PDB file of C-alpha atoms in Angstrom:
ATOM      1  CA  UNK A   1       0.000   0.000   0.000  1.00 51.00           C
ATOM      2  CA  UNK A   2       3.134   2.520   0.649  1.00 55.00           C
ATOM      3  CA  UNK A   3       4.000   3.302  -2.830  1.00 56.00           C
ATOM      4  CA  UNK A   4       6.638   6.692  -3.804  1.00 65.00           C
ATOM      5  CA  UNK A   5       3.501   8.016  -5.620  1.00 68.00           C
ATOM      6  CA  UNK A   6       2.217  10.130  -3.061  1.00 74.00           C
ATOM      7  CA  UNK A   7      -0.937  10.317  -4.246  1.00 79.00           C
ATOM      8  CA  UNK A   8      -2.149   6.640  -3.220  1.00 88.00           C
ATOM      9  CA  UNK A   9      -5.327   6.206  -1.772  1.00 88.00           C
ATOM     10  CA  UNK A  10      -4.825   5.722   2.009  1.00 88.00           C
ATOM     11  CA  UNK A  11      -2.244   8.681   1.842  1.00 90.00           C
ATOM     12  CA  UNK A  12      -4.871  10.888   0.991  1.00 91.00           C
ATOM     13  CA  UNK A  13      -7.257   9.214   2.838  1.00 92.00           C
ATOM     14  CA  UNK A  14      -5.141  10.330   5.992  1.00 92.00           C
ATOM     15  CA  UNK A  15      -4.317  13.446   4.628  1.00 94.00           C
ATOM     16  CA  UNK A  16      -8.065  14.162   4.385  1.00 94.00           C
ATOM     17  CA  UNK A  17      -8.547  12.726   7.865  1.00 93.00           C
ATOM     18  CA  UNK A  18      -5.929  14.885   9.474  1.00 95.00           C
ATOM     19  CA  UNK A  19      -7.151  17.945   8.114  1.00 95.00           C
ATOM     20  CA  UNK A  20     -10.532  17.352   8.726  1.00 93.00           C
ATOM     21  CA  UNK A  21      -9.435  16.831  12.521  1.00 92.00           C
ATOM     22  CA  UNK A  22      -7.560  20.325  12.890  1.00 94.00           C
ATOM     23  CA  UNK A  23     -10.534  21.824  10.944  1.00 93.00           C
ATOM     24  CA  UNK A  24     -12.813  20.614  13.654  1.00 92.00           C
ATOM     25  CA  UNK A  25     -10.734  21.306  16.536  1.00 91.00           C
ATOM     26  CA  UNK A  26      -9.886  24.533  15.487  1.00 93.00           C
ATOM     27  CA  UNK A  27     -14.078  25.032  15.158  1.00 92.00           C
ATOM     28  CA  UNK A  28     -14.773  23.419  18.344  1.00 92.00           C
ATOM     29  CA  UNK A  29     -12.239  24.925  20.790  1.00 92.00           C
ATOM     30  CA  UNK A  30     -14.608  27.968  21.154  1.00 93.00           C
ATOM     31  CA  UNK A  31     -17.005  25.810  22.529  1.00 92.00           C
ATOM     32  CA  UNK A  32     -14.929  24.795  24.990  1.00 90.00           C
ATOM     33  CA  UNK A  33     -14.920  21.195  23.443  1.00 91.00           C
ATOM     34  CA  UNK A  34     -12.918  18.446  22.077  1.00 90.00           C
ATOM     35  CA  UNK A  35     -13.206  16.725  18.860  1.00 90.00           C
ATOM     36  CA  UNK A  36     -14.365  13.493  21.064  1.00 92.00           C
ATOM     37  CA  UNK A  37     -16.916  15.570  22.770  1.00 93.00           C
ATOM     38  CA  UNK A  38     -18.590  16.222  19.858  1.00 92.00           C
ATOM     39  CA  UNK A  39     -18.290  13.136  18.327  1.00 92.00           C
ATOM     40  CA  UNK A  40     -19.541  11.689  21.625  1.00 95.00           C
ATOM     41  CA  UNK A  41     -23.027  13.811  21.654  1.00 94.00           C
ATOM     42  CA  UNK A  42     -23.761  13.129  17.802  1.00 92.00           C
ATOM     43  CA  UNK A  43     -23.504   9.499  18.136  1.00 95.00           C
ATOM     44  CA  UNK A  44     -26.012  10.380  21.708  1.00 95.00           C
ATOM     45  CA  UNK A  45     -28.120  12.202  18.994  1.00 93.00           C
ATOM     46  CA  UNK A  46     -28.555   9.132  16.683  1.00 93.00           C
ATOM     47  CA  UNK A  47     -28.645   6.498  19.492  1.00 95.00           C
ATOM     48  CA  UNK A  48     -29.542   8.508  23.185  1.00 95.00           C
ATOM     49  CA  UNK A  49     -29.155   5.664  25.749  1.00 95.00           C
ATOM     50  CA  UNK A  50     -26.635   3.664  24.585  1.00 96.00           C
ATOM     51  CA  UNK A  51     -24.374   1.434  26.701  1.00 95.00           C
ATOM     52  CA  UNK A  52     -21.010   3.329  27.731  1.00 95.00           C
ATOM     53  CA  UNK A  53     -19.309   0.169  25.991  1.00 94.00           C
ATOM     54  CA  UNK A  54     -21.376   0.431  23.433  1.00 95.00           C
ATOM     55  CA  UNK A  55     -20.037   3.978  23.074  1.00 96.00           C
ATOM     56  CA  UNK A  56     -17.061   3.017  23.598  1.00 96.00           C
ATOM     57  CA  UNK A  57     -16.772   0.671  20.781  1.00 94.00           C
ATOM     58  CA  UNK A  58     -18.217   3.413  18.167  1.00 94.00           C
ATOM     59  CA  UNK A  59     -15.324   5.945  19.376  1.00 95.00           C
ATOM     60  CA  UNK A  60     -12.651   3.240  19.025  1.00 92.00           C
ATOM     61  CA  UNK A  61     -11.677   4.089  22.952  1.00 94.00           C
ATOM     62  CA  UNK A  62     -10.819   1.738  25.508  1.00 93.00           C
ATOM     63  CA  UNK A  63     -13.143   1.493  28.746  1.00 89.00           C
ATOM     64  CA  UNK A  64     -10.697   3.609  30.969  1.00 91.00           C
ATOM     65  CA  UNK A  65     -10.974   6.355  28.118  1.00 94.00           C
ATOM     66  CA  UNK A  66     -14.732   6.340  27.981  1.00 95.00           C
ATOM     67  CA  UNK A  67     -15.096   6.525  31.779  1.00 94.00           C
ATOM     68  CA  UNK A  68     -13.048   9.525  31.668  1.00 95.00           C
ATOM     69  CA  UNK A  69     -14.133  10.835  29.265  1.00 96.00           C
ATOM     70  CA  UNK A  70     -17.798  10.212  30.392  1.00 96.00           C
ATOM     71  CA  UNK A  71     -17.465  11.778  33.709  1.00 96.00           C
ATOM     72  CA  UNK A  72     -15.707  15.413  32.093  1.00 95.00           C
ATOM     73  CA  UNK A  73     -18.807  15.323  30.357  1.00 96.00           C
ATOM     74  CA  UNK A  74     -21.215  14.764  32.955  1.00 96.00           C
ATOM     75  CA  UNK A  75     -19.452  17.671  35.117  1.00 95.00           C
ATOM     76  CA  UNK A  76     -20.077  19.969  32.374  1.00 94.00           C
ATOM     77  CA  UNK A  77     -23.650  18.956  32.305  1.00 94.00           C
ATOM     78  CA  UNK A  78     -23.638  17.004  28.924  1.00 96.00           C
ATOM     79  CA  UNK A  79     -24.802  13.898  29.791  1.00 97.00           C
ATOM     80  CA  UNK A  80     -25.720  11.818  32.479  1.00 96.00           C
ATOM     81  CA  UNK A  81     -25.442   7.740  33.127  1.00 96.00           C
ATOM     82  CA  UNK A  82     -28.101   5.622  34.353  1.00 96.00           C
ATOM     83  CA  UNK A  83     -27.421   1.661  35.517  1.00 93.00           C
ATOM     84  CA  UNK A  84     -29.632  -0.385  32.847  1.00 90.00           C
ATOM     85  CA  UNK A  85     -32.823  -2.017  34.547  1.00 91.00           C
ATOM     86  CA  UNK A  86     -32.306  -5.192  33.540  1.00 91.00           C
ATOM     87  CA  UNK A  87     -28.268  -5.663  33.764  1.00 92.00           C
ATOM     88  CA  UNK A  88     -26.938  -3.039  37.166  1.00 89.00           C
ATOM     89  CA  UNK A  89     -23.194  -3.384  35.450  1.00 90.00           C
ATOM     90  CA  UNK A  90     -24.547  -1.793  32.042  1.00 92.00           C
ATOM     91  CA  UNK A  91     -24.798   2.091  32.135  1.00 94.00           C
ATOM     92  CA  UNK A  92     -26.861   3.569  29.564  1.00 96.00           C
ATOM     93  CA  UNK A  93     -25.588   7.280  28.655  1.00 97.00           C
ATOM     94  CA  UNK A  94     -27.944  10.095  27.355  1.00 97.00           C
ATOM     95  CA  UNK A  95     -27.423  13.576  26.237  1.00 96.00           C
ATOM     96  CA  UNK A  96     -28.956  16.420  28.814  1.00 95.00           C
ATOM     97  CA  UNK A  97     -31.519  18.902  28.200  1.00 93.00           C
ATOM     98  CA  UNK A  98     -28.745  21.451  29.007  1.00 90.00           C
ATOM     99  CA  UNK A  99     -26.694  20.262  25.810  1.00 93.00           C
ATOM    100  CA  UNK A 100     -29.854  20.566  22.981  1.00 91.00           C
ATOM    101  CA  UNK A 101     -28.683  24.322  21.935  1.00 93.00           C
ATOM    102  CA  UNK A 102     -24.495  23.120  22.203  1.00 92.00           C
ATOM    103  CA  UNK A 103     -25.815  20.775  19.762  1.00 91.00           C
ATOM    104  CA  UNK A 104     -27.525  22.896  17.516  1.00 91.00           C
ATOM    105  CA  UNK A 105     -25.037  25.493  17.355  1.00 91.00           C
ATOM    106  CA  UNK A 106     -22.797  22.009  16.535  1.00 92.00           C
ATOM    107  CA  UNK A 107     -24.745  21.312  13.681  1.00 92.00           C
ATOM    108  CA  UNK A 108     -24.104  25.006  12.080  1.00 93.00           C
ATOM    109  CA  UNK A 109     -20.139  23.983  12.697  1.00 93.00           C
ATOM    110  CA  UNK A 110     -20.551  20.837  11.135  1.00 92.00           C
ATOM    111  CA  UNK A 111     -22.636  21.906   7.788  1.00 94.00           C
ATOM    112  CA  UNK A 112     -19.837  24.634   7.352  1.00 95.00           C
ATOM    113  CA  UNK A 113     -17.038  21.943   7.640  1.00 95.00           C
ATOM    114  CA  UNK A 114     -19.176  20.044   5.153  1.00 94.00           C
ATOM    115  CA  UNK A 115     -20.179  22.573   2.936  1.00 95.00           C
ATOM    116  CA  UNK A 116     -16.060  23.904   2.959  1.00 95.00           C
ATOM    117  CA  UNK A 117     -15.167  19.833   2.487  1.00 96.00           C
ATOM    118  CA  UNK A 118     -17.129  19.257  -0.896  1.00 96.00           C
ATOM    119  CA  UNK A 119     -17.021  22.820  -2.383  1.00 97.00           C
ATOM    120  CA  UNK A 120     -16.848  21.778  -6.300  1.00 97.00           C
ATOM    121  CA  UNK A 121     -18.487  18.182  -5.812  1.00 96.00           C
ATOM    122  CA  UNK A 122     -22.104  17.980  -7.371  1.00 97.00           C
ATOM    123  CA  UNK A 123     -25.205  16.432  -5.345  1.00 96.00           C
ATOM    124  CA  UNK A 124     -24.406  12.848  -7.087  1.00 97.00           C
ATOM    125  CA  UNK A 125     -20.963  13.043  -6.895  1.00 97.00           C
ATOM    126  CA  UNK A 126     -21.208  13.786  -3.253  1.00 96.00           C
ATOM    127  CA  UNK A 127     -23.336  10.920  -2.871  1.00 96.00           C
ATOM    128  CA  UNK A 128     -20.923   8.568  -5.315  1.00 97.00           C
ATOM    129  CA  UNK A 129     -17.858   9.642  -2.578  1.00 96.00           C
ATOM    130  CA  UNK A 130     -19.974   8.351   0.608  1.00 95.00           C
ATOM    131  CA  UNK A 131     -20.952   5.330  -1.157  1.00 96.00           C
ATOM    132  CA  UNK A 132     -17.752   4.874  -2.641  1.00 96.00           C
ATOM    133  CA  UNK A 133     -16.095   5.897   0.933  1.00 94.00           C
ATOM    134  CA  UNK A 134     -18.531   2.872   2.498  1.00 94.00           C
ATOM    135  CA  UNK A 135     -17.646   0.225   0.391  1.00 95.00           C
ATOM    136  CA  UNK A 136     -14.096   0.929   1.105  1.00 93.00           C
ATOM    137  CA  UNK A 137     -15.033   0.965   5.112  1.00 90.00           C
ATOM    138  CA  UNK A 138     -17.351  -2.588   4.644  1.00 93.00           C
ATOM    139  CA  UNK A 139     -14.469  -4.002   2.517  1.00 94.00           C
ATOM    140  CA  UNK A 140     -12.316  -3.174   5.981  1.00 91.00           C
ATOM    141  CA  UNK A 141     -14.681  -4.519   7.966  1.00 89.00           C
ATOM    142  CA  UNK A 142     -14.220  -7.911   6.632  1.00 86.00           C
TER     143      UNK A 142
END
């Protein structure tokens, strides 16, 4: 996969990745937040009430990193964990009231990041890079 052409595709791939990140940083940091953070309450978004391992597993984090993690955010009033009902060892995590308008303000950052991201790229070829992106990512998965 390391070839002298630098324009393979998991060169760029990282290249893409690692600008992305600073982007995002750089546009989070006034929010007092981390990259993680806001990763962290978009997957709560889509999923509110997930398992912390379950979490865990979706941020590529080990379970000392989520716990930590977990309890910055519950001191800034983010989220809060409750034990599951059925299984006491389980704790579910769910975004807070408190962070609704952090995440809409969130989802201005992100559509900017987007919209900067695929300046040039037409509705289908947007679409053609995400599928084209998930493939790739299933292919992985295998």
């Amino acid at each position: 996969m390391i070839d002298e052409d630098k324009n393979t595709i998991p060169i760029v791939l990282h290249e893409v990745a690692n600008r992305l990140r600073v982007r995002i940083d750089a546009k989070v940091q006034p929010y007092n937040l981390t990259r993680m953070k806001w990763l962290t309450l978009a997957i709560l978004e889509r999923d509110n009430g997930i398992s912390q391992s379950e979490l865990a597993s979706k941020l590529d984090v080990d379970n000392s990193s989520i716990a930590r993690l977990m309890t910055r955010m519950e001191q800034r009033d983010l989220i809060h964990r409750v034990c599951d009902e059925n299984d006491r060892r389980v704790l579910r995590v769910f975004i807070k009231d408190a962070a609704r308008p952090l995440l809409q303000e969130l989802k201005k950052v992100s559509d900017e990041i987007r919209g900067q991201a695929l300046t040039g790229l037409s509705v289908k070829e947007q679409d053609d890079l995400l599928n084209l992106l998930l493939v790739v990512k299933n292919n992985l998965d295998k």
